[in-house]
Coordinates of C-alpha atoms and ligand atoms in Angstrom, one line a residue:
X48 CA -19.9 2.3 9.4
X49 CA -15.6 2.9 11.8
X50 CA -13.5 1.8 7.9
X51 CA -13.7 1.3 4.7
X52 CA -11.3 0.6 2.3
X53 CA -12.0 0.8 -1.5
X54 CA -9.4 -0.7 -3.4
X55 CA -6.0 -0.5 -2.4
X56 CA -3.0 -1.6 -4.2
X57 CA 0.0 -1.7 -3.3
X58 CA 3.4 -3.2 -5.0
X59 CA 6.8 -2.5 -4.1
X60 CA 9.0 -2.8 -6.8
X61 CA 6.7 -3.7 -9.0
X62 CA 6.2 -6.4 -7.6
X63 CA 2.0 -6.6 -6.4
X64 CA 1.6 -6.8 -3.0
X65 CA -2.1 -5.9 -2.1
X66 CA -4.5 -6.2 -4.9
X67 CA -8.3 -4.4 -5.4
X68 CA -8.5 -4.8 -1.6
X69 CA -12.8 -4.1 -0.6
X70 CA -13.2 -4.3 3.3
X71 CA -15.2 -2.4 5.7
X72 CA -15.4 -2.5 9.7
X73 CA -17.9 -1.7 11.8
X74 CA -17.6 0.2 14.7
X75 CA -16.5 -2.2 18.0
X76 CA -16.0 -5.1 15.4
X77 CA -13.1 -7.6 16.2
X78 CA -11.6 -8.4 12.6
X79 CA -9.1 -9.8 12.3
X80 CA -6.4 -10.3 8.9
X81 CA -5.4 -13.9 8.2
X82 CA -3.0 -15.7 5.8
X83 CA 0.1 -17.2 5.8
X84 CA 3.3 -15.2 5.8
X85 CA 4.6 -12.8 3.1
X86 CA 0.9 -12.2 2.1
X87 CA -0.2 -8.6 2.6
X88 CA -1.2 -8.6 6.2
X89 CA 1.4 -6.0 7.4
X90 CA 0.8 -3.8 4.6
X91 CA -2.6 -3.3 4.2
X92 CA -2.0 -2.8 8.0
X93 CA 0.1 -0.3 7.3
X94 CA -1.4 1.5 4.7
X95 CA -4.0 1.9 6.9
X96 CA -1.8 3.1 9.8
X97 CA -0.6 5.6 7.3
X98 CA 3.1 4.6 7.7
X99 CA 2.4 2.8 3.9
X100 CA 1.0 4.7 1.2
X101 CA -0.6 3.2 -1.3
X102 CA -0.5 2.7 -5.0
X103 CA -4.4 3.4 -5.1
X104 CA -7.3 3.5 -3.5
X105 CA -9.3 5.0 -0.5
X106 CA -9.9 4.4 3.3
X107 CA -12.8 5.9 4.9
X108 CA -12.1 6.5 8.7
X109 CA -16.4 7.4 10.0
X110 CA -16.7 8.6 6.9
X111 CA -14.7 10.7 6.2
X112 CA -11.0 9.7 3.6
X113 CA -7.8 9.7 5.6
X114 CA -5.3 8.2 3.6
X115 CA -3.4 11.3 2.5
X116 CA -3.5 12.5 6.4
X117 CA 0.0 12.4 8.3
X118 CA -0.6 9.3 10.4
X119 CA -0.9 10.8 13.6
X120 CA -3.5 12.5 12.5
X121 CA -5.8 10.0 11.7
X122 CA -7.1 8.8 15.3
X123 CA -6.5 5.8 15.6
X124 CA -3.3 3.8 17.7
X125 CA -1.6 0.5 17.0
X126 CA 0.6 -2.2 18.4
X127 CA 3.6 -3.5 16.7
X128 CA 5.6 -7.0 16.0
X129 CA 8.6 -5.1 17.8
X130 CA 7.3 -3.0 20.5
X131 CA 8.8 0.4 20.9
X132 CA 9.3 0.9 23.9
X133 CA 11.4 4.3 25.5
X134 CA 13.9 2.6 26.8
X135 CA 15.4 5.3 29.5
X136 CA 11.3 5.4 30.7
X137 CA 10.2 2.7 33.6
X138 CA 7.4 1.4 32.8
X139 CA 5.1 3.1 34.3
X140 CA 6.0 6.3 32.7
X141 CA 6.8 5.3 29.1
X142 CA 2.0 4.5 30.3
X143 CA 1.8 8.0 31.3
X144 CA 4.0 9.7 28.7
X145 CA 0.4 9.7 26.2
X146 CA -1.0 10.5 28.7
X147 CA 0.9 13.0 29.7
X148 CA 1.1 14.9 25.9
X149 CA -2.0 14.5 25.7
X150 CA -2.1 17.4 29.4
X151 CA -4.6 14.6 30.7
X152 CA -3.9 15.5 34.8
X153 CA -1.9 13.4 37.0
X154 CA -4.8 12.3 39.0
X155 CA -6.6 10.4 36.4
X156 CA -3.1 9.1 34.7
X157 CA -1.3 7.7 38.2
X158 CA -5.5 6.2 38.0
X159 CA -5.2 5.0 34.6
X160 CA -1.8 3.5 34.7
X161 CA -2.8 1.4 37.3
X162 CA -5.1 0.0 36.0
X163 CA -4.6 -1.0 32.8
X164 CA -0.7 -2.1 34.5
X165 CA -3.1 -4.5 36.1
X166 CA -4.5 -5.8 34.1
X167 CA -2.0 -6.5 32.2
X168 CA 0.5 -8.3 34.8
X169 CA 2.7 -5.1 34.8
X170 CA 1.6 -4.1 37.8
X171 CA 4.9 -5.4 39.3
X172 CA 6.9 -4.2 37.6
X173 CA 5.7 0.1 37.3
X174 CA 9.2 0.5 38.5
X175 CA 11.2 -0.9 35.9
X176 CA 13.1 0.2 32.4
X177 CA 12.4 -1.6 29.5
X178 CA 15.7 -3.6 28.9
X179 CA 15.0 -5.4 32.7
X180 CA 11.7 -6.7 31.1
X181 CA 11.6 -10.0 29.2
X182 CA 10.3 -9.4 25.8
X183 CA 6.2 -10.8 27.1
X184 CA 6.3 -8.3 29.5
X185 CA 7.5 -5.4 27.3
X186 CA 4.9 -7.0 24.6
X187 CA 2.6 -6.6 27.2
X188 CA 4.2 -2.1 28.5
X189 CA 3.2 -2.0 24.0
X190 CA -0.3 -3.2 24.6
X191 CA -1.2 -1.1 27.6
X192 CA 0.6 2.1 26.3
X193 CA -1.5 1.8 23.1
X194 CA -4.4 1.5 24.8
X195 CA -3.3 4.6 27.6
X196 CA -5.6 6.7 25.9
X197 CA -8.7 4.2 24.5
X198 CA -8.4 4.9 20.8
X199 CA -11.5 4.1 18.6
X200 CA -8.9 2.3 16.5
X201 CA -7.0 0.2 17.1
X202 CA -4.3 -1.5 15.0
X203 CA -2.6 -4.2 16.4
X204 CA -0.1 -6.4 14.6
X205 CA 0.8 -10.1 16.0
X206 CA 1.5 -7.8 20.1
X207 CA 1.3 -12.0 21.2
X208 CA 4.0 -13.4 18.6
X209 CA 7.1 -13.0 21.8
X210 CA 4.1 -14.6 24.2
X211 CA 5.0 -17.7 25.6
X212 CA 1.8 -20.8 25.2
X213 CA 0.0 -20.7 28.4
X214 CA 0.1 -16.2 28.9
X215 CA -0.8 -16.1 24.9
X216 CA -3.6 -18.1 26.1
X217 CA -4.1 -15.4 29.1
X218 CA -3.4 -12.7 26.9
X219 CA -6.4 -13.6 23.9
X220 CA -8.2 -13.8 26.6
X221 CA -7.6 -10.3 29.0
X222 CA -7.5 -9.1 25.0
X223 CA -11.4 -10.3 24.3
X224 CA -12.6 -8.5 27.5
X225 CA -10.2 -5.6 26.8
X226 CA -12.2 -5.1 23.6
X227 CA -15.5 -5.5 25.4
X228 CA -15.2 -3.3 27.8
X229 CA -13.2 -0.8 25.6
X230 CA -16.2 -0.8 22.5
X231 CA -13.8 0.0 20.5
X232 CA -12.7 -1.6 16.8
X233 CA -9.4 -3.1 16.7
X234 CA -8.0 -4.4 13.2
X235 CA -5.9 -7.4 14.7
X236 CA -3.1 -9.1 12.2
X237 CA -2.1 -12.8 12.8
X238 CA -0.7 -15.7 11.0
X239 CA -2.3 -17.4 13.8
X240 CA -5.4 -19.3 13.6
X241 CA -6.9 -20.1 16.7
X242 CA -6.5 -16.7 17.5
X243 CA -8.2 -15.8 14.5
X244 CA -10.6 -17.6 15.8
X245 CA -10.9 -17.4 18.6
X246 CA -11.1 -13.8 18.7
X247 CA -11.7 -11.5 15.4
X248 CA -15.6 -11.2 14.9
X249 CA -14.7 -11.5 11.3
X250 CA -12.1 -12.7 9.2
X251 CA -10.9 -11.9 6.8
X252 CA -8.2 -14.7 4.7
X253 CA -5.4 -13.2 2.8
X254 CA -3.9 -15.3 0.4
X255 CA -0.5 -13.9 -1.8
X256 CA -2.8 -10.1 -1.4
X257 CA -5.9 -11.5 -2.4
X258 CA -8.7 -11.9 -0.1
X259 CA -10.0 -15.3 -0.3
X260 CA -13.7 -14.7 2.2
X261 CA -14.7 -12.5 4.2
X262 CA -16.7 -13.9 7.4
X263 CA -17.5 -15.0 10.3
X264 CA -14.6 -17.0 12.7
X265 CA -18.4 -20.1 11.8
X266 CA -18.7 -19.5 8.4
X267 CA -15.2 -19.5 7.5
X268 CA -15.0 -23.2 9.7
X269 CA -17.8 -24.5 8.2
X270 CA -18.0 -22.9 4.7
X271 CA -14.9 -21.9 3.6
X272 CA -15.5 -20.6 0.1
X273 CA -12.0 -22.8 -1.4
X274 CA -9.8 -24.9 -0.8
X275 CA -6.9 -22.4 0.5
X276 CA -9.3 -21.4 3.2
X277 CA -10.5 -24.6 3.2
X278 CA -6.7 -26.7 4.2
X279 CA -5.5 -22.9 5.2
X280 CA -8.2 -23.9 8.6
X281 CA -8.1 -26.5 10.9
X282 CA -5.4 -27.5 12.7
X283 CA -5.1 -29.8 11.0
X284 CA -6.4 -28.2 7.1
X285 CA -8.5 -29.9 5.9
X286 CA -8.1 -33.0 3.5
X287 CA -8.7 -32.2 -0.1
X288 CA -7.6 -35.6 -3.2
X289 CA -9.8 -37.3 -5.3
X290 CA -12.4 -39.6 -4.7
X291 CA -14.5 -41.3 -7.7
X292 CA -13.1 -38.4 -10.1
X293 CA -14.2 -36.2 -7.6
X294 CA -12.0 -33.2 -6.0
X295 CA -14.3 -33.6 -2.1
X296 CA -12.9 -32.0 1.6
X297 CA -13.7 -33.4 5.1
X298 CA -12.2 -31.6 8.2
X299 CA -9.7 -35.0 10.0
X300 CA -12.5 -34.2 12.5
X301 CA -14.4 -35.4 10.7
X302 CA -13.1 -38.4 10.6
X303 CA -14.1 -41.7 12.9
X304 CA -13.3 -45.1 13.6
X305 CA -17.2 -46.4 14.3
X306 CA -19.8 -46.6 12.0
X307 CA -20.9 -43.8 9.3
X308 CA -22.9 -43.2 6.1
X309 CA -20.0 -44.0 4.0
X310 CA -16.5 -44.9 4.5
X311 CA -12.2 -44.3 2.4
X312 CA -10.5 -48.1 3.6
X313 CA -7.2 -45.9 4.5
X314 CA -3.3 -47.1 5.2
X315 CA -2.0 -46.3 8.7
X316 CA 1.6 -45.1 7.4
X317 CA 2.1 -42.6 10.9
X318 CA 0.4 -42.3 14.1
X319 CA 0.8 -38.9 16.4
X320 CA -0.6 -38.7 20.4
X321 CA -1.9 -35.0 21.3
X322 CA -3.4 -34.6 24.4
X323 CA -6.5 -35.5 23.6
X324 CA -6.4 -37.2 21.1
X325 CA -4.5 -38.6 18.2
X326 CA -3.4 -37.9 14.2
X327 CA -3.6 -40.7 11.6
X328 CA -1.8 -40.4 9.0
X329 CA -2.9 -42.4 6.1
X330 CA -2.2 -43.6 2.5
X331 CA -5.2 -43.4 0.3
X332 CA -5.0 -44.8 -3.3
X333 CA -1.5 -42.2 -3.0
X334 CA -2.6 -39.4 -1.8
X335 CA -2.5 -38.3 2.5
X336 CA -5.2 -38.2 4.4
X337 CA -4.9 -37.0 7.4
X338 CA -7.0 -37.9 10.6
X339 CA -7.5 -36.5 14.2
X340 CA -10.1 -39.1 16.4
X341 CA -10.7 -39.6 20.4
X342 CA -7.8 -40.6 22.2
X343 CA -11.1 -41.6 24.2
X344 CA -11.9 -44.2 20.8
X345 CA -8.7 -44.9 19.8
X346 CA -7.7 -48.2 20.8
X347 CA -3.4 -49.0 19.3
X348 CA -3.6 -52.7 19.6
X349 CA -6.3 -52.5 16.6
X350 CA -4.4 -49.8 15.4
X351 CA -0.9 -49.0 15.7
X352 CA 0.5 -51.1 12.3
X353 CA 2.1 -49.1 10.2
X354 CA 1.3 -50.0 6.4
X355 CA -2.5 -52.0 8.4
X356 CA -5.9 -50.8 7.1
X357 CA -8.7 -49.6 8.4
X358 CA -11.8 -48.0 7.6
X359 CA -12.4 -44.3 8.2
X360 CA -15.8 -43.5 8.8
X361 CA -17.4 -40.2 7.7
X362 CA -20.6 -38.7 7.1
X363 CA -21.3 -38.1 3.7
X364 CA -22.7 -34.8 4.0
X365 CA -19.7 -33.4 5.8
X366 CA -18.1 -33.2 1.9
X367 CA -17.4 -30.4 1.5
X368 CA -17.4 -29.7 -3.1
X369 CA -14.7 -27.4 -4.4
Ligands
ATP459 P1 4.6 -11.8 8.0 O1 3.5 -13.1 8.6 O2 5.7 -12.8 7.7 O3 4.7 -10.7 8.4 P2 2.8 -10.6 6.6 O4 1.6 -11.0 5.7 O5 2.2 -9.8 6.7 O6 3.6 -11.8 5.9 P3 4.0 -8.5 4.9 O7 5.1 -7.7 6.2 O8 3.3 -7.6 4.6 O9 3.3 -9.6 4.8 O10 4.6 -8.3 3.5 C1 3.9 -8.8 2.4 C2 5.4 -9.0 1.0 O11 5.7 -7.1 0.8 C3 6.7 -9.8 1.6 O12 6.2 -9.9 0.2 C4 6.8 -8.9 1.9 O13 8.6 -9.5 1.6 C5 7.0 -7.2 0.6 N1 7.7 -6.1 1.2 C6 7.2 -5.3 2.5 N2 7.4 -5.0 2.6 C7 9.2 -4.3 1.5 C8 9.0 -3.4 1.1 N3 9.9 -2.0 2.0 N4 10.0 -3.1 0.3 C9 9.4 -3.9 -0.6 N5 9.1 -5.9 -0.3 C10 8.1 -5.3 0.5

């Protein structure tokens, strides 16, 4: 077991921010802390890093208690949203610095820096200073720098937040392979469920400082533990509404326009055309329902009128009951 958190509680100004967090992280695991803004993700990561003290609780790293150790003695490396690069050093020097401090040989440093720079698409920028880079490039330098020492435990707080959509996808892929190649344990904070679902071995969903569910991405998607997880995960999230006197949930993508075992009659309120899908915003007995259907199933002439009524079909066994 790489890391164990036991009964972590944190208050700021007597306001509870983290409530009784218990969590185990395996060696080599990619764990994602996922939750809405302000739920306590960054605070939890900072507590693990030692930048913040928990009010109560124990943190074990490879069997030893570390909650009272200084950050530098915790054997971990971290990258934060506001990456702090050395402004007067070049990219090369920024990447080399942690290895110089560790008294590595010049040749080894050179090899390692060049390898990481090429992985991160930074080879052309090695001579530049941080202020001569875009936000995204700086973020990549910060990521690369945190990796130079090949940490066993790696903490990342929204490291892709400043990148544009295309670079984000590319970096997500890079992170995935860096994780696989390094064998290191990653703890990764994000509010972006796409990142969480695509990167994580295990996701911890947090809301208002309380763990809602700890499970694999597949399980989080298919078997949400409660209505918060159901509606937070998915794009859009699960529809939760009253059907025959019961509160049920169904994912927008589980609705269909062609015949299935069950149906509800809805009124179309709005239509949003996405790249390969169409979102239908509907009214069902005064409740909003969103259906996501394939573009190829969408026949504009049948449903493009506001307030037109049509049946949405679904399989009954795709309903969750809360
Ligand atoms: P985001 O995704 O927006 O970064 P988060 O889930 O990481 O959010 P935290 O940064 O952990 O959330 O903050 C959790 C709560 O604790 C917020 O309500 C925040 O305002 C509060 N908080 C964080 N740091 C402090 C502090 N030093 N003093 C007082 N309150 C704080």
